[in-house]
mmCIF file of C-alpha atoms (C1' of nucleotides) in Angstrom:
data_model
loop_
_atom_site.group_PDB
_atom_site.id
_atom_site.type_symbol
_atom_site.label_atom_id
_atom_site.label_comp_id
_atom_site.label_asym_id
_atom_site.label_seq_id
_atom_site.Cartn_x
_atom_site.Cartn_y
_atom_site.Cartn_z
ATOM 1 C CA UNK A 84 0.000 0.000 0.000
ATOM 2 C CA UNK A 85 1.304 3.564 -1.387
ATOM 3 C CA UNK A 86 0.897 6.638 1.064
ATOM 4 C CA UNK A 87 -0.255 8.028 -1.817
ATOM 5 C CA UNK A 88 -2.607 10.096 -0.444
ATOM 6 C CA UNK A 89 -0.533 11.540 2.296
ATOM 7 C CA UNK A 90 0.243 15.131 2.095
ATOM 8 C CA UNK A 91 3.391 16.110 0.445
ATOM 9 C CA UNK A 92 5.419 18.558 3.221
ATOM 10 C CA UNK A 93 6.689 21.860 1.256
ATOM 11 C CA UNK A 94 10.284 22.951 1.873
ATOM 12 C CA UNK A 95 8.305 26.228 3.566
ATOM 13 C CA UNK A 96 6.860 24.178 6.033
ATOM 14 C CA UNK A 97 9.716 21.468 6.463
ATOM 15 C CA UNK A 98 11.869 24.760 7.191
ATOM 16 C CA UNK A 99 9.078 26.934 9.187
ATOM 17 C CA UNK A 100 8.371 23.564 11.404
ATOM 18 C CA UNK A 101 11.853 22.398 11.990
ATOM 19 C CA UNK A 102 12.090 26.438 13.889
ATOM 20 C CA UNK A 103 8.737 26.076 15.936
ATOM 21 C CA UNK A 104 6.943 28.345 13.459
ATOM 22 C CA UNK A 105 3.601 27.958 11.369
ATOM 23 C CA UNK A 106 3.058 27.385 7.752
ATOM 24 C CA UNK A 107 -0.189 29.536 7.603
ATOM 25 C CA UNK A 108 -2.105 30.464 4.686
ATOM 26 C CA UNK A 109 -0.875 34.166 4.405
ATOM 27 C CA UNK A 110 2.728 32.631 4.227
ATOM 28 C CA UNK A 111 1.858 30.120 1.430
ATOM 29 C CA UNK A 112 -0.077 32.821 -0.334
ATOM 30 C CA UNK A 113 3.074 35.071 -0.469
ATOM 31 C CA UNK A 114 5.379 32.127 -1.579
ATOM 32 C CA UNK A 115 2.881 30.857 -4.190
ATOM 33 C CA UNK A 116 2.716 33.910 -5.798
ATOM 34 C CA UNK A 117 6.383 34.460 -6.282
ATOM 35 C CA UNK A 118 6.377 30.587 -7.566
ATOM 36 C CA UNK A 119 3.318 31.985 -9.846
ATOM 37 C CA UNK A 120 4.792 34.805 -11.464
ATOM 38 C CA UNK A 121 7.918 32.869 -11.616
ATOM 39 C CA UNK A 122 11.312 34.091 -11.606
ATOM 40 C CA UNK A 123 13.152 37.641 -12.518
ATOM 41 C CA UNK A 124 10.295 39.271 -11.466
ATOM 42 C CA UNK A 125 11.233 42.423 -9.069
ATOM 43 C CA UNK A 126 7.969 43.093 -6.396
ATOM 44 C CA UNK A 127 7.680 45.606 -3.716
ATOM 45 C CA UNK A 128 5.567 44.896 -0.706
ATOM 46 C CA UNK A 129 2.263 47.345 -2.206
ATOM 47 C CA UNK A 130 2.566 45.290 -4.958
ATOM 48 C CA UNK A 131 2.074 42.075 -3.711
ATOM 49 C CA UNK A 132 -0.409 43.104 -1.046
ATOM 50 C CA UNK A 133 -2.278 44.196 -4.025
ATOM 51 C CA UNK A 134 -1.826 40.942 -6.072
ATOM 52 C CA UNK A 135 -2.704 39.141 -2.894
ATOM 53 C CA UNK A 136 -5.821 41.555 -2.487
ATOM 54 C CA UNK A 137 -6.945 40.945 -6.290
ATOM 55 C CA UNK A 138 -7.130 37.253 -5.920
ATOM 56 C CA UNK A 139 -9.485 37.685 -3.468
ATOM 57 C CA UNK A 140 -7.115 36.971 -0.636
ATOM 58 C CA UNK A 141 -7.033 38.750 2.773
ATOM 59 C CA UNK A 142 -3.326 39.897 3.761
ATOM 60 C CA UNK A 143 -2.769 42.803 5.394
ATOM 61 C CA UNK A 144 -0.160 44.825 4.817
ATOM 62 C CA UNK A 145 1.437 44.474 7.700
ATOM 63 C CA UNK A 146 1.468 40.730 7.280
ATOM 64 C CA UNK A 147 3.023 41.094 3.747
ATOM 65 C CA UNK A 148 6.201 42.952 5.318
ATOM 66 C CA UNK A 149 6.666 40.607 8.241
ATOM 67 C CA UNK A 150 6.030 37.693 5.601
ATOM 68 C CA UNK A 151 8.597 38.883 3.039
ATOM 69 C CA UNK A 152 11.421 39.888 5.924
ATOM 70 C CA UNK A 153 10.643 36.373 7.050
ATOM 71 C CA UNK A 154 11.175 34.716 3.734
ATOM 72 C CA UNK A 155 14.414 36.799 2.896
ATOM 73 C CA UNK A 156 15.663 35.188 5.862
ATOM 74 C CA UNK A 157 14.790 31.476 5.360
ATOM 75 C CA UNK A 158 16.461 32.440 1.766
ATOM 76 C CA UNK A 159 13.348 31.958 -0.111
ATOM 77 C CA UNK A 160 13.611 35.560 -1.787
ATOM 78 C CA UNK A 161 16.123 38.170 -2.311
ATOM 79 C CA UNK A 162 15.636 41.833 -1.690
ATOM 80 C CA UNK A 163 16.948 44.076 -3.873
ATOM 81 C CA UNK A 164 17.926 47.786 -3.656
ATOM 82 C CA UNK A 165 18.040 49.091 -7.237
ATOM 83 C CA UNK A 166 15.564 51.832 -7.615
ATOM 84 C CA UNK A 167 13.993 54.695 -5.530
ATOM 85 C CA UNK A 168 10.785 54.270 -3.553
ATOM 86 C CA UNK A 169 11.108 51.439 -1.839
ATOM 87 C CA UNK A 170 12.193 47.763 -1.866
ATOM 88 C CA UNK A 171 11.701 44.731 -4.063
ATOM 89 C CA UNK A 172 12.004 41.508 -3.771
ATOM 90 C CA UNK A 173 12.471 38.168 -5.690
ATOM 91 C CA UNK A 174 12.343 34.634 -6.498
ATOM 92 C CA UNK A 175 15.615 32.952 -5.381
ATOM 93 C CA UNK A 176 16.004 30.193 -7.100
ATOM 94 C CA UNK A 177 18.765 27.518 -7.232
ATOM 95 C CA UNK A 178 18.921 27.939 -11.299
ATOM 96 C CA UNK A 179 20.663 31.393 -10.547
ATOM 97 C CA UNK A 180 22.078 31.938 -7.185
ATOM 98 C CA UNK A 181 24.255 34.738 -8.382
ATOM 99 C CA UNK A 182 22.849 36.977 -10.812
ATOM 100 C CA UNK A 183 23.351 40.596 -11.778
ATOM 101 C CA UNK A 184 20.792 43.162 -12.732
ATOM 102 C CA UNK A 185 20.967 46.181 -15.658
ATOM 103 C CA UNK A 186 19.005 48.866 -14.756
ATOM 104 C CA UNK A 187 17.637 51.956 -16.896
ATOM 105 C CA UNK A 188 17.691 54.685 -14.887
ATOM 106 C CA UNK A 189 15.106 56.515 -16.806
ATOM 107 C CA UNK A 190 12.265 54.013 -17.335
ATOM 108 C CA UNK A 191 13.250 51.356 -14.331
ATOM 109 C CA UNK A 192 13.791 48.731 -16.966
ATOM 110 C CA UNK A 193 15.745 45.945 -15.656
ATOM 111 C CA UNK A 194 17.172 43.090 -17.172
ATOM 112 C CA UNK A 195 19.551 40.078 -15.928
ATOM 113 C CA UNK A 196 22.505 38.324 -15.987
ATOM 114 C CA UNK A 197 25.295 36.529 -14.820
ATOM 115 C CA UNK A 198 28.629 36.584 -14.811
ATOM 116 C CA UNK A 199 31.446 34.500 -13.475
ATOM 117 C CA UNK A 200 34.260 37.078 -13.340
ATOM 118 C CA UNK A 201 31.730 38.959 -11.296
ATOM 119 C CA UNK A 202 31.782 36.451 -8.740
ATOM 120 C CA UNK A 203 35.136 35.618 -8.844
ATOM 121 C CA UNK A 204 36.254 39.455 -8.458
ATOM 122 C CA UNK A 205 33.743 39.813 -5.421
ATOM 123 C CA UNK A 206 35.447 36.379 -4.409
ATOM 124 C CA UNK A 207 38.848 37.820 -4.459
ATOM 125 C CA UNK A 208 37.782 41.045 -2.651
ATOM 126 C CA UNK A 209 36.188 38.964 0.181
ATOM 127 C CA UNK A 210 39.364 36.903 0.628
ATOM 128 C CA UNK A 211 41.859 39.707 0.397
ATOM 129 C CA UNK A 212 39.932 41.633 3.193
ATOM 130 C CA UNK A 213 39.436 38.358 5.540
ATOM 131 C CA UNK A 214 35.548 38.414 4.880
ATOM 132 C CA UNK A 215 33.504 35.258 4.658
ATOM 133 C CA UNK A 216 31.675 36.137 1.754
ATOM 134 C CA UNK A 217 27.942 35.488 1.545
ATOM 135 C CA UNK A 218 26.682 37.139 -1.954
ATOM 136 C CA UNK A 219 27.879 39.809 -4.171
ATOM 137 C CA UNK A 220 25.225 41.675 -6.657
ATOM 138 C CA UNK A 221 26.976 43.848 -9.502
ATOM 139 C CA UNK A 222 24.146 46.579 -10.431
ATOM 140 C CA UNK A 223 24.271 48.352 -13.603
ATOM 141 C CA UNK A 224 23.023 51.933 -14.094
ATOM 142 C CA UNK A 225 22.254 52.771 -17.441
ATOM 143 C CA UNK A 226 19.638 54.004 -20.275
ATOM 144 C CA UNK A 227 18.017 51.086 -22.147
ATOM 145 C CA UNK A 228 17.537 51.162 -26.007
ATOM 146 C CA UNK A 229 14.134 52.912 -25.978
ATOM 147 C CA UNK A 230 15.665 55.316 -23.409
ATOM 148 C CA UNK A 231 18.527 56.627 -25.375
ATOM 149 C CA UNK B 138 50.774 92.586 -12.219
ATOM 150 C CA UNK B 139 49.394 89.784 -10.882
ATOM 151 C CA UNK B 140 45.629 88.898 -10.082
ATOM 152 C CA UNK B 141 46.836 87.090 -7.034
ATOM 153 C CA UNK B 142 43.759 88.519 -4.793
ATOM 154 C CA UNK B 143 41.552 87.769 -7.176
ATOM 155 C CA UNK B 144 39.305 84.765 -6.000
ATOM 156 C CA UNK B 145 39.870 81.594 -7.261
ATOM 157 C CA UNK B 146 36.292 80.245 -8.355
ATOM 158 C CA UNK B 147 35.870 76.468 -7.293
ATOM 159 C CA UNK B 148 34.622 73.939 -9.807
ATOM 160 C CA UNK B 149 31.271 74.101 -7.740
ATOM 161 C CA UNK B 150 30.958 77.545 -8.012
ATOM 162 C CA UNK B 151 31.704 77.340 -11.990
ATOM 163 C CA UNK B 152 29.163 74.483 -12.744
ATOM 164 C CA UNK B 153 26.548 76.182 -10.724
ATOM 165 C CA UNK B 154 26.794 79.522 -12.635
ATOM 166 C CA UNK B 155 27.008 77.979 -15.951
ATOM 167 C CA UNK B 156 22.848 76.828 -15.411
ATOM 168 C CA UNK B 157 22.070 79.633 -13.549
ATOM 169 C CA UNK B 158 22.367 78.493 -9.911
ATOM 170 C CA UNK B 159 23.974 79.614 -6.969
ATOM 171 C CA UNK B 160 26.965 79.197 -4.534
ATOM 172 C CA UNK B 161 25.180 79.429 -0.984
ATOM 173 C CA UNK B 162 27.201 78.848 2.341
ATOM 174 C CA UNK B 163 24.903 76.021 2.811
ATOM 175 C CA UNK B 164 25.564 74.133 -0.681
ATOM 176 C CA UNK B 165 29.429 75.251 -0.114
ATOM 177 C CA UNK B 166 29.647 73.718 3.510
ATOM 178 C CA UNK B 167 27.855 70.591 2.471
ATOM 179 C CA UNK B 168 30.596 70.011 -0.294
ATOM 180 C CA UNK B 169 33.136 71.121 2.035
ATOM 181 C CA UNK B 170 31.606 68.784 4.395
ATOM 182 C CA UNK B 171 32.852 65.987 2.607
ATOM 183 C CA UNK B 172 36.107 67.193 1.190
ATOM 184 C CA UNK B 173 37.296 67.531 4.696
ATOM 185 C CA UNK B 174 36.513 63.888 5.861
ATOM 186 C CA UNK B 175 38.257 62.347 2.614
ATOM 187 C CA UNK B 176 36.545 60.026 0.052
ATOM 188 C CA UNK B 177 35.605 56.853 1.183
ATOM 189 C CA UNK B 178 32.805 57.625 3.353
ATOM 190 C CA UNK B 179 29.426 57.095 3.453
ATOM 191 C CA UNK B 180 27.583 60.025 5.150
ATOM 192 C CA UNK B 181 23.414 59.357 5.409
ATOM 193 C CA UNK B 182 21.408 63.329 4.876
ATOM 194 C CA UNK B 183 20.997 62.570 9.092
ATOM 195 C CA UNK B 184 24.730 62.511 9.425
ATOM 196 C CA UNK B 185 25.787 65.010 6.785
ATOM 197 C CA UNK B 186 23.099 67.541 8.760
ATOM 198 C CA UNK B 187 24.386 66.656 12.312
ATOM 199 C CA UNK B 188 28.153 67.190 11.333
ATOM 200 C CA UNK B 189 27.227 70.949 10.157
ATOM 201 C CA UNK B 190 25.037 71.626 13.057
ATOM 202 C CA UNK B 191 27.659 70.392 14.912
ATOM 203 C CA UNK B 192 30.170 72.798 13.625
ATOM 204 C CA UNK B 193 27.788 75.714 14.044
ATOM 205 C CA UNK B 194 26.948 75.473 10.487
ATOM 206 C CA UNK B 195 22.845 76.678 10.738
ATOM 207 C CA UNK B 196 21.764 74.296 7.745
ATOM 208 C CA UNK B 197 18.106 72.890 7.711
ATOM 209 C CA UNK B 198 17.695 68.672 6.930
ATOM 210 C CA UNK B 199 15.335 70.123 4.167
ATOM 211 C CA UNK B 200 18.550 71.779 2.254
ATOM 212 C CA UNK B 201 20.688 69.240 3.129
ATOM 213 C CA UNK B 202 18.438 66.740 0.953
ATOM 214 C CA UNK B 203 17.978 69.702 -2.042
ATOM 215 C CA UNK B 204 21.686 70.161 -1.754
ATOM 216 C CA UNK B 205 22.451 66.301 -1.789
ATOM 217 C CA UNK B 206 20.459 65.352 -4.937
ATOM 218 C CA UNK B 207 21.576 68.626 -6.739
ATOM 219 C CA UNK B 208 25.577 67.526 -5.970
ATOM 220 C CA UNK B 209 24.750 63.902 -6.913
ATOM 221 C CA UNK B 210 23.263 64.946 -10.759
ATOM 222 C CA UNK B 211 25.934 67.376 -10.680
ATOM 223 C CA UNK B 212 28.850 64.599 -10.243
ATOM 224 C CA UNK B 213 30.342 65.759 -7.052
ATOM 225 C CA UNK B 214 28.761 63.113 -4.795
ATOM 226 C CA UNK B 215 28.090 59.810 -5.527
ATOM 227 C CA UNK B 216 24.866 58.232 -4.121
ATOM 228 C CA UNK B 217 24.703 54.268 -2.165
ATOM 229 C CA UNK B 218 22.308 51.655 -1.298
ATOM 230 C CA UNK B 219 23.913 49.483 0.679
ATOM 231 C CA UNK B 220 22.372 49.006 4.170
ATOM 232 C CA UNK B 221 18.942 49.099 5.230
ATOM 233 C CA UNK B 222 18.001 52.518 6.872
ATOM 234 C CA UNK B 223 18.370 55.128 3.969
ATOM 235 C CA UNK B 224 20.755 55.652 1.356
ATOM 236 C CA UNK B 225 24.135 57.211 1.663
ATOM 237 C CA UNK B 226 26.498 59.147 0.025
ATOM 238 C CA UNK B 227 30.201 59.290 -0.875
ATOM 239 C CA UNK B 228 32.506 62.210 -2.661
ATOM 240 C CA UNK B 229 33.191 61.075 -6.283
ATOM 241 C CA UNK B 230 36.566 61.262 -7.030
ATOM 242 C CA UNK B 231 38.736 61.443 -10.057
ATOM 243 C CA UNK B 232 40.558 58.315 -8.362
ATOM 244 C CA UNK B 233 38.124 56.276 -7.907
ATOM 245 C CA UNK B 234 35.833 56.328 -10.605
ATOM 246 C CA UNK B 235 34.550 52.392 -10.454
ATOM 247 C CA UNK B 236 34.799 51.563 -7.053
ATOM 248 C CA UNK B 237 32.861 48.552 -5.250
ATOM 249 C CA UNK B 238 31.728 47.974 -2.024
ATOM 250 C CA UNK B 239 32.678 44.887 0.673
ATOM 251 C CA UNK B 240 29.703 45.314 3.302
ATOM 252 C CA UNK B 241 29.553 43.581 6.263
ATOM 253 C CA UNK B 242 25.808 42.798 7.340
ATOM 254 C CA UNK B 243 26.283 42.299 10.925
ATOM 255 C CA UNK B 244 27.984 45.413 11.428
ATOM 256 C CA UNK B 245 27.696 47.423 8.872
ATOM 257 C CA UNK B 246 31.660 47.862 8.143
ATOM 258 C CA UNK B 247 32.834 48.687 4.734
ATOM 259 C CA UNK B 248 35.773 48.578 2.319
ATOM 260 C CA UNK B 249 36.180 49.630 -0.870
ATOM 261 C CA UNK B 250 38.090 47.749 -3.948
ATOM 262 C CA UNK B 251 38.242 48.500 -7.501
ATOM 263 C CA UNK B 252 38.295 45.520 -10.470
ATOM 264 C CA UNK B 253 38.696 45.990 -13.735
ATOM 265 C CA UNK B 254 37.237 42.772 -14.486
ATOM 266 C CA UNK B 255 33.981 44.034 -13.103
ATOM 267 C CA UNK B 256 33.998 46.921 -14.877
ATOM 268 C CA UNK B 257 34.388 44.987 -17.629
ATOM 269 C CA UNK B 258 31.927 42.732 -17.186
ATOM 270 C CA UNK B 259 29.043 45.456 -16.569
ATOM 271 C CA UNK B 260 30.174 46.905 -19.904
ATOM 272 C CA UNK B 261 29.886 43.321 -21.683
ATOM 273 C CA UNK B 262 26.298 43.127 -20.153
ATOM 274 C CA UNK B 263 25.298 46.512 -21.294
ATOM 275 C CA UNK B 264 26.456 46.247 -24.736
ATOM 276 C CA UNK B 265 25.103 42.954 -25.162
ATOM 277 C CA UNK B 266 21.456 44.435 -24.684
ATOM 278 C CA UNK B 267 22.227 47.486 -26.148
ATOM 279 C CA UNK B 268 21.934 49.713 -22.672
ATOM 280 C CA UNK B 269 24.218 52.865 -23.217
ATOM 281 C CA UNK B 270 26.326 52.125 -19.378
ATOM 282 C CA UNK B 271 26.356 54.959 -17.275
ATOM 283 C CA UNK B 272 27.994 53.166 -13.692
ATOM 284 C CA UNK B 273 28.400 49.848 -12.611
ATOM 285 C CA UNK B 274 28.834 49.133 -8.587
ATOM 286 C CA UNK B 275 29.481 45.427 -7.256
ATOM 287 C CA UNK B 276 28.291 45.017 -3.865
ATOM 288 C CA UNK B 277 29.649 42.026 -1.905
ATOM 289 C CA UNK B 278 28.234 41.442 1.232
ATOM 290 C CA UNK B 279 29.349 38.618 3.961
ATOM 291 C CA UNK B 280 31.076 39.008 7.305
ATOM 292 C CA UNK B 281 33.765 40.924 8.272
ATOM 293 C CA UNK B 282 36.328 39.323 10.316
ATOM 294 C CA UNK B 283 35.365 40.471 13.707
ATOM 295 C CA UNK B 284 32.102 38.927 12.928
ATOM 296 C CA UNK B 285 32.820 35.885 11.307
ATOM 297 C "C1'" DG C 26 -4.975 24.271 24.915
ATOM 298 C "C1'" DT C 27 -0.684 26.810 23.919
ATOM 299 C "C1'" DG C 28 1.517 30.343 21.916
ATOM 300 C "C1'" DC C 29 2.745 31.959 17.317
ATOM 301 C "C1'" DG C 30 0.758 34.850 13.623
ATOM 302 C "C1'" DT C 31 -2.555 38.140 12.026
ATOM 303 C "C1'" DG C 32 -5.172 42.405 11.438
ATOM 304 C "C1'" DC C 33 -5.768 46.908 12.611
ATOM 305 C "C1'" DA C 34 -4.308 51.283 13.592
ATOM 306 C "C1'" DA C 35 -0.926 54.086 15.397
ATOM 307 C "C1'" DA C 36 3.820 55.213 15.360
ATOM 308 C "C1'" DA C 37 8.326 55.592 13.528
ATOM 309 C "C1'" DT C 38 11.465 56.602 9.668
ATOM 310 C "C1'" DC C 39 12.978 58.778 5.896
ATOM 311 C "C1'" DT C 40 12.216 62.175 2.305
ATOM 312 C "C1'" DT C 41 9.730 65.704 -0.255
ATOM 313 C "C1'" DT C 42 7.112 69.934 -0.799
ATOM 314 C "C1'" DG C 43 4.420 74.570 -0.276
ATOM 315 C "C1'" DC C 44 5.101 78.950 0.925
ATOM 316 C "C1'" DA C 45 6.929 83.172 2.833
ATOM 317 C "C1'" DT C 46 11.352 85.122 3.518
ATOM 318 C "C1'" DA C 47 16.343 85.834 2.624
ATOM 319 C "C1'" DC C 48 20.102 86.611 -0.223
ATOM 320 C "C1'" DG C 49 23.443 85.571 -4.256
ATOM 321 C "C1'" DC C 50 23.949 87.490 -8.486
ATOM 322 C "C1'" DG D 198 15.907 94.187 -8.040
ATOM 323 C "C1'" DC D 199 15.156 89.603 -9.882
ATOM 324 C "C1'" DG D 200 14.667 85.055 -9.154
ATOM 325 C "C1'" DT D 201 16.825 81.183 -6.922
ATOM 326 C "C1'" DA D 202 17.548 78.973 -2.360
ATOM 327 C "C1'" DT D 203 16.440 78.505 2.356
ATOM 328 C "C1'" DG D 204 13.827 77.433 6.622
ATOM 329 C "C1'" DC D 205 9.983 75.785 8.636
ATOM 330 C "C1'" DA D 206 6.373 72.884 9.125
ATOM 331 C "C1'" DA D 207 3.293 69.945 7.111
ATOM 332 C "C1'" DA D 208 2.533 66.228 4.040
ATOM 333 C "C1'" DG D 209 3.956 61.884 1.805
ATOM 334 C "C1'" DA D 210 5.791 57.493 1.343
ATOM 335 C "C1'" DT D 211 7.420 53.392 3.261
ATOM 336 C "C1'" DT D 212 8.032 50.253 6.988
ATOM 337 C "C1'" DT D 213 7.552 48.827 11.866
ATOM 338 C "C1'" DT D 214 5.127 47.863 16.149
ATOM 339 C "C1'" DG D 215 1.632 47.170 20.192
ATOM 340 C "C1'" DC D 216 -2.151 44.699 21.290
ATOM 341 C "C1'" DA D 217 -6.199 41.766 21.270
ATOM 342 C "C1'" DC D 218 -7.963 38.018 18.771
ATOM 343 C "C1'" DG D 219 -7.625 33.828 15.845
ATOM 344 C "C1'" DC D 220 -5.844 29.727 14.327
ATOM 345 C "C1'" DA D 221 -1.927 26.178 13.280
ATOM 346 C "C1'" DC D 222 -0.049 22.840 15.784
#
DNA sequence: GTGCGTGCAAAATCTTTGCATACGC
DNA sequence: GCGTATGCAAAGATTTTGCACGCAC
């Protein structure tokens, strides 16, 4: 006989559990979004409040922020610091665990990509100043093709 | 004969009168502000506004944000997000054009390294999706070693 | 049932802005 | 003297927090 109809733990709640905390619906909601819109996508915290709100789902606002703090530290997401007015945050996902983002600093376009010297020179740096690195994020400022 | 007592006009002072602006003691002592404490450091509008009151300077936070983002499109300052709490801001030197940032996120420490490679590589990026590059900035953040 | 998480609203930050006045040019 | 810049205070924007209730475990 197959436990085939037992329910499959997700890493979220493996993780939340194994620290004493709660998989609760607001949590999942957050994380299934970002898994939804899928990765490369940069959100603030209005705008998934008012995704979550949209579908019909009750989050405060409040509850977004702690969510997303909470999820940055499990190492869910990633918060980024490109732009003015505010945070965003995104996917992390195994595919690209170092990535880079281009910027245009006239229409907020952003685009990605990686680069392996990139994380070797931010490798290098680390070592040479006797820091244990943890993740280096090369952000470039420029005007896109429609922006020129 | 000499003009020796004539006054010198600084760059500020040129750049400001070339679009019709002014040299105020308040945009002057803001500048000075950070020529005095050396390039390198990263000054939030709270410090930079504390430092002149401090020095009897009688500058309002208001001017010290109008004078910050007027010095930053002008080129003279250089502005940061690195660290949670507000952005900062550094003097732009002719030294340092490129220059990266090794952030410690327990305590908040900093260093500064340059890489050509890096530089490079932003340049690759932007060409490659036809963004005209305006300034690339790696930040690497890990632990320093008093916090490892 | 226990105690962590949520919602709400208020508070705390950080930054910008309107307007009358001051002052560099 | 003209018009930009300042100071002040109020408004805005973003994020955090206190507290009572609700719900995951």
């Amino acid at each position: 006989m197959k436990a085939s109809f037992a329910k499959v733990p997700t890493p979220l709640e493996l993780e939340l559990h194994q620290e004493g905390r709660r998989l609760t619906p607001q949590r999942k909601k957050v994380l299934d979004l970002f898994q939804r819109i899928g990765g490369g996508k940069h959100l603030s915290a209005e705008d998934i409040h008012g995704k979550l709100i949209q579908s019909k789902s009750r989050v405060s606002l409040a509850t977004v922020y702690r969510t997303l703090r909470l999820l940055v530290k499990m190492g869910f997401l990633h918060e980024l610091e490109l732009s003015e007015g505010g945070h965003r945050f995104e996917l992390l996902s195994q595919d690209h665990p170092d990535h880079h983002h281009l910027v245009c600093v006239n229409c907020g376009r952003t685009e990605e990509f990686e680069s392996d010297q990139v994380v070797l020179a931010g490798k290098e740096a680390a070592d040479k100043q006797g820091f244990k690195l943890l993740e280096s994020t090369l952000n470039v400022r420029g005007l896109c093709p429609d922006c020129i």
